[in-house]
Coordinates of C-alpha atoms in Angstrom, one line a residue:
Chain A
M82 CA -14.0 37.3 -3.5
A83 CA -17.4 38.8 -4.6
T84 CA -17.6 42.5 -4.4
L85 CA -20.6 44.8 -5.0
E86 CA -19.6 48.3 -5.9
I87 CA -22.1 51.2 -5.9
H88 CA -20.7 54.4 -7.4
D89 CA -22.5 57.8 -7.4
L90 CA -25.9 56.2 -7.8
H91 CA -28.8 58.5 -8.7
V92 CA -32.3 57.1 -8.8
S93 CA -35.6 58.7 -9.6
V94 CA -39.3 57.7 -9.5
E95 CA -42.2 59.0 -11.5
A96 CA -44.4 61.2 -9.4
E97 CA -47.5 63.1 -10.3
N98 CA -45.5 66.3 -11.2
G99 CA -42.6 64.6 -13.1
A100 CA -39.6 62.6 -12.0
R101 CA -38.5 63.0 -8.4
E102 CA -34.9 62.2 -7.4
I103 CA -34.6 60.0 -4.4
L104 CA -31.1 58.7 -4.4
K105 CA -28.6 61.5 -4.9
G106 CA -25.2 60.0 -5.3
V107 CA -24.7 56.8 -3.3
D108 CA -21.2 55.3 -3.0
L109 CA -20.8 52.0 -1.2
T110 CA -18.6 48.9 -1.6
V111 CA -19.8 45.6 0.0
K112 CA -17.5 42.6 -0.1
Q113 CA -18.2 38.9 0.6
G114 CA -18.0 38.2 4.3
E115 CA -18.8 41.7 5.4
T116 CA -22.0 43.1 7.0
H117 CA -23.0 46.7 6.4
A118 CA -25.9 48.2 8.3
I119 CA -27.7 50.9 6.6
M120 CA -29.7 53.0 8.9
G121 CA -31.8 56.1 8.5
P122 CA -35.1 57.8 9.1
N123 CA -38.2 57.0 7.0
G124 CA -38.1 58.4 3.6
S125 CA -34.3 58.8 3.5
G126 CA -34.1 56.4 0.4
K127 CA -33.0 53.2 2.1
S128 CA -35.6 51.0 0.5
T129 CA -35.1 52.7 -2.8
L130 CA -31.6 51.6 -2.7
A131 CA -32.6 48.1 -1.9
Y132 CA -35.2 47.9 -4.8
S133 CA -33.0 49.7 -7.3
L134 CA -30.2 47.1 -6.7
A135 CA -32.7 44.4 -7.3
G136 CA -34.0 46.1 -10.4
H137 CA -37.6 47.0 -9.6
P138 CA -39.1 48.7 -12.6
K139 CA -40.6 51.5 -10.7
Y140 CA -37.1 53.1 -10.2
T141 CA -35.1 54.7 -12.9
I142 CA -31.4 54.9 -12.6
T143 CA -30.4 58.4 -13.9
S144 CA -26.6 58.0 -13.4
G145 CA -24.0 56.1 -11.6
T146 CA -22.8 52.5 -11.6
V147 CA -23.4 49.2 -9.9
T148 CA -21.1 46.4 -10.6
L149 CA -20.8 42.8 -9.1
D150 CA -17.3 41.6 -9.6
G151 CA -16.9 44.1 -12.3
E152 CA -20.1 43.0 -14.2
D153 CA -22.6 45.8 -14.8
V154 CA -25.6 44.9 -12.7
L155 CA -27.7 47.8 -14.1
E156 CA -27.7 46.2 -17.5
M157 CA -29.1 42.9 -16.1
S158 CA -32.9 42.0 -15.9
V159 CA -34.3 41.3 -12.5
D160 CA -33.9 37.6 -12.8
E161 CA -30.4 37.9 -14.2
R162 CA -29.4 39.9 -11.1
A163 CA -30.8 37.2 -8.9
R164 CA -28.9 34.5 -10.8
A165 CA -25.8 36.6 -10.6
G166 CA -26.0 36.4 -6.8
V167 CA -27.9 39.4 -5.6
F168 CA -30.8 38.6 -3.2
L169 CA -33.3 41.0 -1.8
A170 CA -35.3 40.0 1.3
M171 CA -38.3 42.2 1.0
Q172 CA -40.0 44.3 3.6
Y173 CA -43.4 43.5 2.0
P174 CA -43.2 40.1 0.4
V175 CA -45.8 39.6 -2.4
E176 CA -48.6 37.2 -2.3
V177 CA -48.6 34.8 -5.3
P178 CA -51.9 32.8 -5.3
G179 CA -51.9 29.4 -6.7
V180 CA -48.2 28.8 -6.3
S181 CA -47.2 26.6 -3.4
V182 CA -44.1 27.4 -1.3
S183 CA -42.5 24.1 -2.2
N184 CA -43.1 24.6 -5.9
F185 CA -41.9 28.2 -5.7
L186 CA -38.6 27.3 -3.8
R187 CA -37.8 24.5 -6.1
T188 CA -38.3 26.5 -9.2
S189 CA -36.3 29.3 -7.8
A190 CA -33.5 27.0 -6.6
T191 CA -33.4 25.5 -10.1
A192 CA -33.1 28.9 -11.7
I193 CA -30.4 30.1 -9.4
R194 CA -28.3 26.9 -9.4
G195 CA -28.7 26.3 -13.1
E196 CA -30.0 22.8 -12.6
A197 CA -32.8 21.2 -10.6
P198 CA -31.6 20.1 -7.2
K199 CA -31.7 16.3 -6.6
L200 CA -35.1 15.7 -5.1
R201 CA -33.9 13.6 -2.2
T202 CA -31.3 15.9 -0.9
W203 CA -33.5 18.9 -1.7
V204 CA -36.4 17.7 0.5
K205 CA -33.9 17.2 3.3
E206 CA -32.3 20.6 2.8
V207 CA -35.6 22.4 2.9
K208 CA -36.9 20.4 5.9
S209 CA -33.9 21.2 8.0
A210 CA -33.8 24.9 6.9
M211 CA -37.5 25.2 8.0
E212 CA -36.9 23.4 11.3
Q213 CA -34.1 25.8 12.1
L214 CA -36.4 28.8 11.4
Q215 CA -39.2 27.1 13.5
M216 CA -41.5 26.9 10.5
D217 CA -44.3 24.3 10.4
P218 CA -43.7 21.7 7.6
A219 CA -47.3 22.4 6.5
F220 CA -46.1 25.8 5.4
A221 CA -44.6 24.2 2.3
E222 CA -48.0 23.4 0.9
R223 CA -49.5 26.8 1.4
N224 CA -49.5 29.5 -1.4
V225 CA -46.6 31.9 -1.5
N226 CA -47.2 34.6 1.2
E227 CA -50.9 34.1 1.0
G228 CA -52.4 34.6 4.4
F229 CA -49.0 34.6 6.1
S230 CA -48.5 36.6 9.3
G231 CA -45.8 39.3 9.3
G232 CA -43.4 36.9 11.1
E233 CA -44.2 34.1 8.7
K234 CA -43.5 36.3 5.7
K235 CA -40.0 37.3 7.2
R236 CA -39.1 33.7 8.0
H237 CA -40.1 32.7 4.4
E238 CA -37.7 35.4 3.1
I239 CA -34.9 34.2 5.3
L240 CA -35.6 30.6 4.3
Q241 CA -35.0 31.6 0.7
L242 CA -31.8 33.4 1.7
E243 CA -30.5 30.2 3.3
L244 CA -31.5 28.0 0.3
L245 CA -30.4 30.3 -2.5
K246 CA -27.0 31.2 -1.0
P247 CA -26.5 34.5 -2.7
K248 CA -23.2 36.5 -2.9
I249 CA -24.9 39.7 -1.8
A250 CA -27.9 39.7 0.5
I251 CA -29.9 42.9 0.9
L252 CA -32.3 42.7 3.9
D253 CA -34.9 45.4 3.6
E254 CA -36.2 46.1 7.1
T255 CA -36.4 42.3 7.9
D256 CA -36.8 43.3 11.5
S257 CA -40.0 45.4 11.0
G258 CA -43.1 44.0 12.6
L259 CA -41.4 41.1 14.3
D260 CA -41.8 40.2 18.0
V261 CA -38.7 39.4 20.0
D262 CA -38.8 35.6 19.4
A263 CA -39.3 36.0 15.7
L264 CA -36.5 38.6 15.5
R265 CA -34.1 36.3 17.3
Q266 CA -35.0 33.3 15.0
V267 CA -34.8 35.4 11.9
S268 CA -31.5 36.8 13.1
E269 CA -30.1 33.4 13.7
G270 CA -31.0 32.5 10.1
V271 CA -29.1 35.5 8.8
N272 CA -26.1 34.7 11.1
R273 CA -26.0 31.1 9.8
V274 CA -25.7 32.4 6.3
R275 CA -23.1 35.0 7.4
A276 CA -21.1 32.4 9.2
T277 CA -20.3 30.7 5.9
G278 CA -18.2 33.8 5.1
E279 CA -19.6 33.7 1.5
V280 CA -22.1 36.4 1.7
G281 CA -21.9 40.2 1.8
T282 CA -24.8 41.5 3.7
L283 CA -26.5 44.9 3.4
L284 CA -28.8 45.2 6.4
I285 CA -31.3 48.0 6.0
T286 CA -33.0 49.0 9.2
H287 CA -34.8 51.8 10.9
Y288 CA -34.1 50.5 14.4
T289 CA -30.8 49.5 16.2
R290 CA -32.7 46.6 17.8
I291 CA -31.7 43.9 15.2
L292 CA -28.0 45.0 15.6
R293 CA -28.0 43.3 19.0
Y294 CA -28.4 40.0 17.1
I295 CA -26.6 40.7 13.9
K296 CA -23.3 42.5 14.6
P297 CA -22.4 44.8 11.6
D298 CA -18.8 45.5 10.5
F299 CA -19.8 48.8 9.2
V300 CA -22.7 51.2 9.9
H301 CA -23.8 53.9 7.4
V302 CA -26.3 56.6 8.1
F303 CA -28.6 57.3 5.3
S304 CA -30.1 60.7 4.9
E305 CA -31.6 62.7 2.0
G306 CA -30.8 60.1 -0.6
R307 CA -27.1 59.5 0.2
I308 CA -24.7 58.2 2.9
A309 CA -24.2 61.0 5.4
E310 CA -21.8 59.2 7.7
S311 CA -20.0 55.9 7.9
G312 CA -18.3 54.2 10.8
G313 CA -18.0 51.0 12.7
A314 CA -20.5 49.3 15.0
E315 CA -20.0 52.1 17.6
L316 CA -21.9 54.5 15.2
A317 CA -25.1 52.5 15.9
D318 CA -24.7 53.1 19.6
K319 CA -24.5 56.8 18.9
L320 CA -27.7 56.6 16.9
E321 CA -29.4 54.6 19.6
A322 CA -28.5 57.4 22.0
E323 CA -29.1 60.4 19.8
G324 CA -31.5 59.3 17.1
Y325 CA -31.5 60.7 13.5
E326 CA -32.1 64.3 14.4
S327 CA -28.7 65.6 13.8
Y328 CA -28.9 64.2 10.2
S329 CA -32.2 65.8 9.3
T330 CA -32.5 68.6 6.8
K331 CA -33.2 71.0 9.6
G332 CA -29.9 70.1 11.2
G333 CA -28.2 70.9 8.0
A334 CA -25.8 67.9 8.3
T335 CA -26.4 66.7 4.7
A336 CA -26.5 70.1 3.1
Chain B
M185 CA -55.7 49.1 -17.5
A186 CA -57.7 46.0 -17.3
E187 CA -61.1 46.5 -16.1
A188 CA -61.3 43.7 -13.6
Q189 CA -64.7 44.0 -12.2
N190 CA -64.7 42.4 -8.8
I191 CA -67.7 41.2 -7.1
P192 CA -66.8 40.5 -3.4
A193 CA -67.3 37.0 -2.2
G194 CA -70.7 36.5 -0.6
S195 CA -72.1 33.5 1.1
T196 CA -75.3 32.4 2.6
T197 CA -75.7 29.6 4.9
A198 CA -78.4 28.0 7.0
G199 CA -77.8 30.8 9.6
A200 CA -78.5 33.8 7.3
I201 CA -80.7 33.3 4.4
A202 CA -82.0 35.8 1.9
V203 CA -85.4 34.8 0.7
A204 CA -86.2 36.0 -2.7
A205 CA -89.5 37.6 -3.0
E206 CA -89.9 36.6 -6.5
S207 CA -87.6 34.8 -8.9
T208 CA -85.4 37.3 -10.5
V209 CA -83.7 34.6 -12.5
A210 CA -87.0 34.1 -14.3
T211 CA -88.2 37.7 -14.5
R212 CA -85.0 39.2 -15.9
M213 CA -85.3 37.1 -19.0
S214 CA -87.0 38.9 -21.8
A215 CA -89.4 35.9 -22.6
P216 CA -90.3 32.7 -20.9
P217 CA -88.5 29.5 -22.2
S218 CA -89.9 28.2 -25.5
F219 CA -89.2 25.9 -28.4
D220 CA -90.4 28.4 -30.9
V221 CA -88.0 31.1 -32.0
A222 CA -91.0 33.4 -32.8
D223 CA -91.7 33.6 -29.0
F224 CA -88.5 35.6 -28.4
P225 CA -88.3 39.2 -29.6
V226 CA -85.1 40.0 -31.6
P227 CA -82.6 41.3 -28.9
H228 CA -81.3 44.8 -29.2
G229 CA -78.5 44.3 -26.7
R230 CA -79.7 46.1 -23.6
E231 CA -81.7 43.0 -22.2
E232 CA -80.3 41.6 -19.0
E233 CA -79.4 38.4 -20.8
W234 CA -77.8 40.0 -23.8
R235 CA -76.1 43.0 -22.3
F236 CA -72.5 41.5 -22.3
T237 CA -72.8 39.9 -25.7
P238 CA -71.6 41.7 -28.9
L239 CA -74.6 41.0 -31.0
A240 CA -73.0 42.1 -34.3
R241 CA -70.6 39.2 -34.1
L242 CA -73.4 36.5 -33.7
K243 CA -73.6 36.3 -37.6
G244 CA -77.3 36.7 -37.6
L245 CA -78.1 33.8 -35.1
H246 CA -80.1 36.2 -33.0
D247 CA -82.2 38.0 -35.6
G248 CA -83.3 35.3 -38.0
T249 CA -80.9 36.2 -40.8
A250 CA -78.6 33.2 -40.3
V251 CA -79.4 30.3 -42.7
A252 CA -78.2 26.7 -42.5
D253 CA -75.6 26.9 -45.3
G254 CA -72.6 25.3 -43.6
T255 CA -71.0 21.9 -43.1
M256 CA -70.2 20.3 -39.8
K257 CA -68.2 17.1 -40.1
A258 CA -69.4 14.8 -37.3
Q259 CA -67.6 11.7 -36.1
I260 CA -69.1 9.6 -33.3
D261 CA -67.1 7.0 -31.5
A262 CA -69.5 5.0 -29.3
P263 CA -68.4 1.9 -27.2
E264 CA -70.2 -1.3 -27.6
G265 CA -73.7 -1.3 -26.3
V266 CA -74.3 2.3 -27.0
T267 CA -76.9 3.0 -29.7
V268 CA -76.7 6.1 -32.0
E269 CA -79.7 7.2 -34.0
S270 CA -80.6 10.0 -36.2
V271 CA -84.2 11.0 -35.5
E272 CA -86.9 13.4 -36.7
R273 CA -87.8 16.4 -34.6
G274 CA -91.0 14.6 -33.4
D275 CA -89.0 12.2 -31.4
E276 CA -90.3 12.3 -27.7
R277 CA -86.8 12.3 -26.2
I278 CA -86.0 15.6 -27.8
G279 CA -86.4 18.6 -25.5
K280 CA -87.2 16.5 -22.5
A281 CA -84.2 17.8 -20.4
G282 CA -84.9 21.5 -21.0
T283 CA -86.4 24.2 -23.1
P284 CA -84.6 26.9 -25.0
V285 CA -84.1 30.0 -22.8
D286 CA -83.1 32.6 -25.3
R287 CA -83.6 33.4 -29.0
V288 CA -80.4 31.7 -30.3
A289 CA -81.2 28.4 -28.5
A290 CA -84.8 28.6 -29.9
Q291 CA -83.4 29.4 -33.3
A292 CA -81.2 26.3 -33.1
F293 CA -84.2 24.3 -32.0
S294 CA -86.4 25.6 -34.7
S295 CA -83.7 25.1 -37.4
F296 CA -82.1 21.8 -36.9
A297 CA -82.7 19.2 -39.6
K298 CA -82.3 15.9 -37.8
A299 CA -81.3 15.2 -34.2
T300 CA -78.9 12.7 -32.9
V301 CA -79.9 10.5 -30.0
I302 CA -77.2 8.5 -28.2
T303 CA -78.4 6.0 -25.7
V304 CA -76.6 4.2 -23.0
P305 CA -78.7 1.2 -21.9
K306 CA -79.7 0.5 -18.3
E307 CA -77.0 -0.7 -15.9
T308 CA -74.3 -0.4 -18.7
V309 CA -70.9 0.7 -17.4
L310 CA -68.9 2.0 -20.3
G311 CA -65.2 1.4 -20.1
E312 CA -64.4 3.9 -22.8
P313 CA -65.8 7.5 -23.3
I314 CA -68.5 8.2 -26.1
R315 CA -66.7 10.7 -28.3
V316 CA -68.5 13.1 -30.6
A317 CA -66.0 15.1 -32.7
L318 CA -67.6 18.1 -34.5
H319 CA -65.3 19.8 -37.1
G320 CA -66.7 23.0 -38.6
E321 CA -65.9 23.4 -42.3
G322 CA -67.4 27.0 -42.7
G323 CA -70.9 28.4 -42.9
T324 CA -73.8 28.1 -40.4
T325 CA -75.1 24.8 -38.8
F326 CA -77.7 24.0 -36.3
G327 CA -77.7 21.0 -34.2
H328 CA -79.5 19.0 -31.5
T329 CA -78.1 16.1 -29.6
V330 CA -79.6 14.0 -26.9
F331 CA -77.6 11.7 -24.5
D332 CA -80.0 9.3 -22.9
V333 CA -78.2 7.6 -20.1
K334 CA -80.5 5.1 -18.6
P335 CA -80.8 4.2 -14.9
F336 CA -77.7 2.9 -13.1
A337 CA -75.5 3.2 -16.3
E338 CA -72.1 5.0 -16.2
A339 CA -70.7 7.0 -19.0
I340 CA -68.2 9.7 -19.9
I341 CA -69.2 11.8 -22.9
V342 CA -66.9 14.1 -24.8
I343 CA -68.0 16.5 -27.4
D344 CA -65.1 18.1 -29.1
H345 CA -65.6 21.2 -31.3
T346 CA -62.8 22.3 -33.7
G347 CA -62.6 24.1 -37.1
D348 CA -64.4 27.1 -38.2
G349 CA -68.1 28.0 -38.7
V350 CA -71.2 29.4 -37.0
R351 CA -72.8 26.8 -34.7
A352 CA -76.0 27.1 -32.7
A353 CA -77.1 23.9 -30.8
N354 CA -78.9 22.4 -27.9
V355 CA -77.6 19.4 -26.1
D356 CA -79.8 17.3 -23.8
I357 CA -78.3 15.0 -21.2
L358 CA -80.8 12.7 -19.5
V359 CA -79.2 11.2 -16.5
G360 CA -81.3 8.2 -15.3
D361 CA -81.9 7.3 -11.7
G362 CA -78.7 6.2 -10.0
A363 CA -76.7 6.9 -13.2
K364 CA -73.3 8.4 -13.3
V365 CA -72.4 10.8 -16.2
T366 CA -69.4 12.9 -16.9
F367 CA -70.1 15.2 -19.8
V368 CA -67.3 17.2 -21.3
S369 CA -67.7 19.9 -23.9
V370 CA -64.4 21.3 -25.4
Q371 CA -64.5 24.5 -27.5
D372 CA -61.3 24.4 -29.3
W373 CA -62.4 26.3 -32.3
D374 CA -60.4 28.4 -34.8
D375 CA -60.4 32.0 -33.7
T376 CA -63.1 33.0 -36.2
A377 CA -65.8 30.5 -35.1
V378 CA -69.1 31.6 -33.5
H379 CA -70.7 29.0 -31.2
T380 CA -73.8 29.2 -29.0
S381 CA -75.2 26.2 -27.2
Q382 CA -77.5 25.3 -24.3
H383 CA -76.7 22.2 -22.3
N384 CA -79.7 20.9 -20.5
A385 CA -79.0 18.2 -17.9
L386 CA -81.9 16.5 -16.1
V387 CA -80.5 14.7 -13.2
G388 CA -82.4 11.6 -12.0
R389 CA -83.0 10.4 -8.4
D390 CA -79.7 9.7 -6.6
A391 CA -77.9 10.1 -9.9
S392 CA -74.6 12.0 -10.3
F393 CA -73.7 14.4 -13.1
K394 CA -70.4 16.1 -13.8
S395 CA -70.2 18.8 -16.5
V396 CA -66.8 19.9 -17.7
V397 CA -66.7 22.9 -20.1
V398 CA -63.4 23.8 -21.6
T399 CA -63.3 26.9 -23.8
F400 CA -60.2 28.1 -25.6
G401 CA -61.2 29.1 -29.2
G402 CA -63.7 30.9 -31.1
D403 CA -64.4 34.6 -31.9
L404 CA -67.6 34.4 -29.9
V405 CA -68.6 31.5 -27.6
R406 CA -71.8 31.7 -25.5
L407 CA -72.8 28.7 -23.5
H408 CA -75.7 27.9 -21.2
P409 CA -74.9 24.9 -19.0
R410 CA -77.9 24.1 -17.0
V411 CA -79.0 21.5 -14.4
T412 CA -82.4 20.5 -13.1
Y413 CA -83.2 17.6 -10.9
A414 CA -85.8 14.9 -11.7
G415 CA -85.9 13.5 -8.2
P416 CA -84.3 13.7 -4.8
G417 CA -80.6 12.9 -3.9
G418 CA -79.1 14.1 -7.1
E419 CA -75.6 15.5 -7.4
A420 CA -74.2 17.9 -10.0
E421 CA -70.7 19.1 -10.3
M422 CA -70.0 21.8 -12.9
L423 CA -66.4 22.6 -13.8
G424 CA -65.3 25.1 -16.3
V425 CA -61.9 26.3 -17.6
Y426 CA -61.5 29.1 -20.2
F427 CA -58.6 30.9 -21.6
T428 CA -59.6 34.1 -23.3
D429 CA -57.2 35.7 -25.8
A430 CA -57.2 39.1 -27.5
G431 CA -60.5 39.9 -29.2
Q432 CA -62.3 36.8 -28.0
H433 CA -65.7 36.9 -26.2
Q434 CA -66.3 33.8 -24.1
E435 CA -69.5 33.8 -22.1
H436 CA -70.7 31.0 -19.7
R437 CA -74.1 31.4 -18.3
L438 CA -75.0 28.7 -15.7
L439 CA -78.1 27.9 -14.0
V440 CA -78.7 25.2 -11.4
T441 CA -82.4 24.9 -10.5
H442 CA -82.9 23.1 -7.2
D443 CA -86.5 21.9 -7.4
A444 CA -86.1 18.5 -5.6
P445 CA -85.1 17.9 -2.1
H446 CA -81.7 16.7 -0.8
C447 CA -79.8 17.5 -3.9
K448 CA -76.2 18.9 -4.2
S449 CA -74.6 21.2 -6.6
N450 CA -71.0 22.5 -6.8
V451 CA -69.9 24.9 -9.5
V452 CA -66.2 25.9 -10.1
Y453 CA -65.2 28.0 -13.1
K454 CA -61.9 29.4 -13.6
G455 CA -60.6 31.6 -16.4
A456 CA -57.4 33.3 -17.5
L457 CA -57.4 36.3 -19.9
Q458 CA -54.8 37.9 -22.0
G459 CA -54.6 40.5 -24.7
Q460 CA -56.5 43.6 -25.9
D461 CA -60.3 43.2 -25.8
A462 CA -60.3 39.7 -24.4
H463 CA -63.7 39.5 -22.7
A464 CA -64.9 36.7 -20.4
V465 CA -68.4 36.7 -19.0
W466 CA -69.6 34.4 -16.2
I467 CA -73.1 34.3 -14.9
G468 CA -73.7 31.8 -12.2
D469 CA -77.3 31.4 -11.1
V470 CA -78.5 29.1 -8.5
L471 CA -82.2 28.9 -7.7
I472 CA -83.4 27.0 -4.6
E473 CA -87.1 26.5 -4.9
K474 CA -89.5 26.1 -2.0
S475 CA -89.7 22.2 -2.6
A476 CA -85.9 21.8 -2.5
E477 CA -85.3 21.2 1.3
G478 CA -81.9 19.8 2.3
T479 CA -80.2 21.5 -0.7
D480 CA -76.4 21.9 -0.5
T481 CA -74.9 24.2 -3.0
Y482 CA -71.8 26.3 -3.7
E483 CA -70.6 28.2 -6.7
M484 CA -67.3 29.9 -7.5
N485 CA -65.8 31.8 -10.3
R486 CA -62.2 32.9 -10.3
N487 CA -60.5 34.9 -13.0
L488 CA -56.9 35.7 -13.6
V489 CA -56.1 38.8 -15.8
L490 CA -52.7 38.4 -17.3
T491 CA -52.3 41.6 -19.3
D492 CA -53.9 45.0 -19.6
G493 CA -56.8 45.4 -22.0
A494 CA -58.8 42.3 -20.9
R495 CA -62.2 42.5 -19.2
V496 CA -64.1 40.2 -17.0
D497 CA -67.8 40.3 -16.0
S498 CA -68.5 37.9 -13.2
V499 CA -72.0 37.8 -11.7
P500 CA -72.9 35.0 -9.2
N501 CA -76.6 35.0 -8.1
L502 CA -78.2 32.9 -5.5
E503 CA -81.9 32.8 -4.8
I504 CA -83.4 30.9 -2.0
E505 CA -87.1 30.2 -1.4
T506 CA -86.7 27.8 1.5
G507 CA -84.8 28.1 4.8
E508 CA -84.5 24.3 5.3
I509 CA -81.2 23.9 3.5
V510 CA -77.8 22.4 4.4
G511 CA -75.8 25.2 2.9
A512 CA -75.6 27.7 0.1
G513 CA -72.8 30.0 -0.9
H514 CA -71.1 31.7 -3.7
A515 CA -67.9 33.5 -4.5
S516 CA -66.4 35.4 -7.3
A517 CA -63.1 37.1 -7.6
T518 CA -60.9 38.5 -10.3
G519 CA -57.2 38.9 -9.7
R520 CA -54.4 40.4 -11.8
F521 CA -51.1 38.7 -12.4
D522 CA -49.4 42.0 -11.6
D523 CA -46.0 43.6 -11.9
E524 CA -45.2 43.1 -8.2
Q525 CA -45.8 39.3 -8.4
L526 CA -43.7 39.2 -11.5
F527 CA -41.0 41.2 -9.8
Y528 CA -41.0 38.9 -6.7
L529 CA -40.6 35.8 -8.7
Q530 CA -38.0 37.3 -11.0
A531 CA -36.1 38.5 -7.9
R532 CA -35.7 34.8 -7.1
G533 CA -34.1 34.1 -10.4
I534 CA -37.2 33.0 -12.3
P535 CA -37.4 34.4 -15.8
A536 CA -40.5 36.3 -16.8
D537 CA -42.0 33.7 -19.1
E538 CA -41.5 30.9 -16.6
A539 CA -43.0 33.1 -13.7
R540 CA -46.1 33.6 -15.8
R541 CA -46.4 29.8 -16.4
L542 CA -45.9 29.1 -12.8
V543 CA -48.7 31.3 -11.7
V544 CA -51.2 30.2 -14.5
R545 CA -50.4 26.5 -14.0
G546 CA -50.9 26.9 -10.2
F547 CA -54.2 28.8 -10.8
F548 CA -55.6 26.0 -12.9
A549 CA -53.9 23.0 -11.4
E550 CA -56.5 22.0 -8.7
L551 CA -59.4 22.3 -11.1
V552 CA -57.8 20.3 -13.9
Q553 CA -57.2 17.5 -11.5
Q554 CA -60.9 17.2 -10.7
I555 CA -61.9 16.6 -14.4
G556 CA -61.1 12.9 -14.1
V557 CA -60.7 12.3 -17.9
D558 CA -57.0 11.7 -18.5
D559 CA -56.7 12.7 -22.1
I560 CA -58.8 15.9 -21.5
E561 CA -56.6 16.8 -18.6
E562 CA -53.4 16.4 -20.6
R563 CA -54.7 18.3 -23.6
L564 CA -55.8 21.1 -21.4
I565 CA -52.4 21.4 -19.7
S566 CA -50.6 21.5 -23.1
K567 CA -53.2 23.9 -24.5
I568 CA -52.6 26.3 -21.5
E569 CA -48.9 26.0 -22.1
A570 CA -49.4 26.8 -25.8
E571 CA -51.6 29.9 -24.9
L572 CA -48.8 31.1 -22.6
Q573 CA -46.2 30.6 -25.3
G574 CA -48.1 32.9 -27.5
S575 CA -48.3 35.6 -24.8
V576 CA -44.7 36.3 -24.1

């Protein structure tokens, strides 16, 4: 069973006046089949965790370890991590002019699977995944994320999740900017992948709204660059009622 | 950081027309067109038409010190029915399509020994391209070539430049009434070559002309692809692809002069740049004269900067002297293949070198498909692949 283990992870970014530490010792274990929600106020370091796990060059790991089934993830390049089974659905997916969605998906699937998918089954696979996400087939011929609406970008991210079948899926604020219908369709996509039991999900969100559609096994409250409290799904209800105030610096909960 | 100068896309249509008070295309040149090099002052580099060009690298083409001391091996493959002549400078077909617009073009005109005239007879439809292979073997050479495609003939012409040397030339393309011509000029020089050339196309009544300019090599390449119309109903398509590497200067200065009514022009140039001091310049001028009612024109330049240290200057310019047109527009944009795009593609398992290839192939694909000459398309794609191999 695939397991992602994060131990005492410290991460910095270069700021104008030197390096600034954003993650200050994160410990978390995500196993295949589990869903962990990471919740927290803006600026608490949730997205930094997501991008650090995927290997974004902006973030420097200063100490700690991340392993996937014992393999050192931090030693891997960005594409090696993806091929090892780590997937990041981005909050702000990047436009890639000149590259069509269909070309992109096939190139990506070829890289992840280690061989080009058979054309006939591939076309069917993409078509049915797009239908389930209520995506227009014409979408495949557009350039990656170019001129996509917020909802289209998120559907496109989840389409990739469904096609690439990672071991660990990190969903960075996938719910942000979605209307109720889009949120439901995107959540259904995530749930289809979860239902296979083959993915460990790290669901990063600011709001509890998406948790009505995607039920987490564990909820972690992120504050000041580390996990301040962990619990079951009931912790989300508490956050819904009380907000993040008790975790803020002023509240002293993380001190 | 790459200095990617970005001129925002602009467009002018029948609804909103800027009428030029006077022709800035003409007034910003330092001298009117002339066949005589003495009519042009030696440029010092600050003139509008010279301000992007590193004069010191022109090997004396601009100041009269270049002498014809080189060798250019020429091989001409002409299909049956086509005539190839070597003529003296007095031949009346020379210079009919256009007049040199800067000092190096006038220098080439003043210095060539004999001109080559290649004629496609009336109503002849060629099954194979006319191929002119020019291989530089060092030193300076001057040239003048005239392609005279008679009415209702159809021809594909390919001029292929390889090797090393300093080359200044003029190429005239006379497109007869109702004729159909594709003219391809490939600059696949060694990285030490210097090449300046003015392409003058005179497009006849109801004729169609396609110019394809492909520039990869050279230390300095500066081309003037130009189109004028000899009658109404003409169509011109001007396509260009360039791949500018470290230290290379590649400059394309286009002018379409709409002086006849109901003509069309469409200009699309795309370039990729990589490496320190790679410099691409694109000047796209379109002039719609008062007589050119019913004109339909569009010009576009796109640049993709792949690494730091490269520079693009892209200047589209549209001047309109009549409001009675179908459409006129232009666009220019320079984008970077940036770290975020690379991260996104890598985060989907695609290795960095393949990610770069994917983006560059995608950038050029649509334009390459429009060329319509199979072996040129294939060569272009493999050339782009080779350029990318060198970059990683």
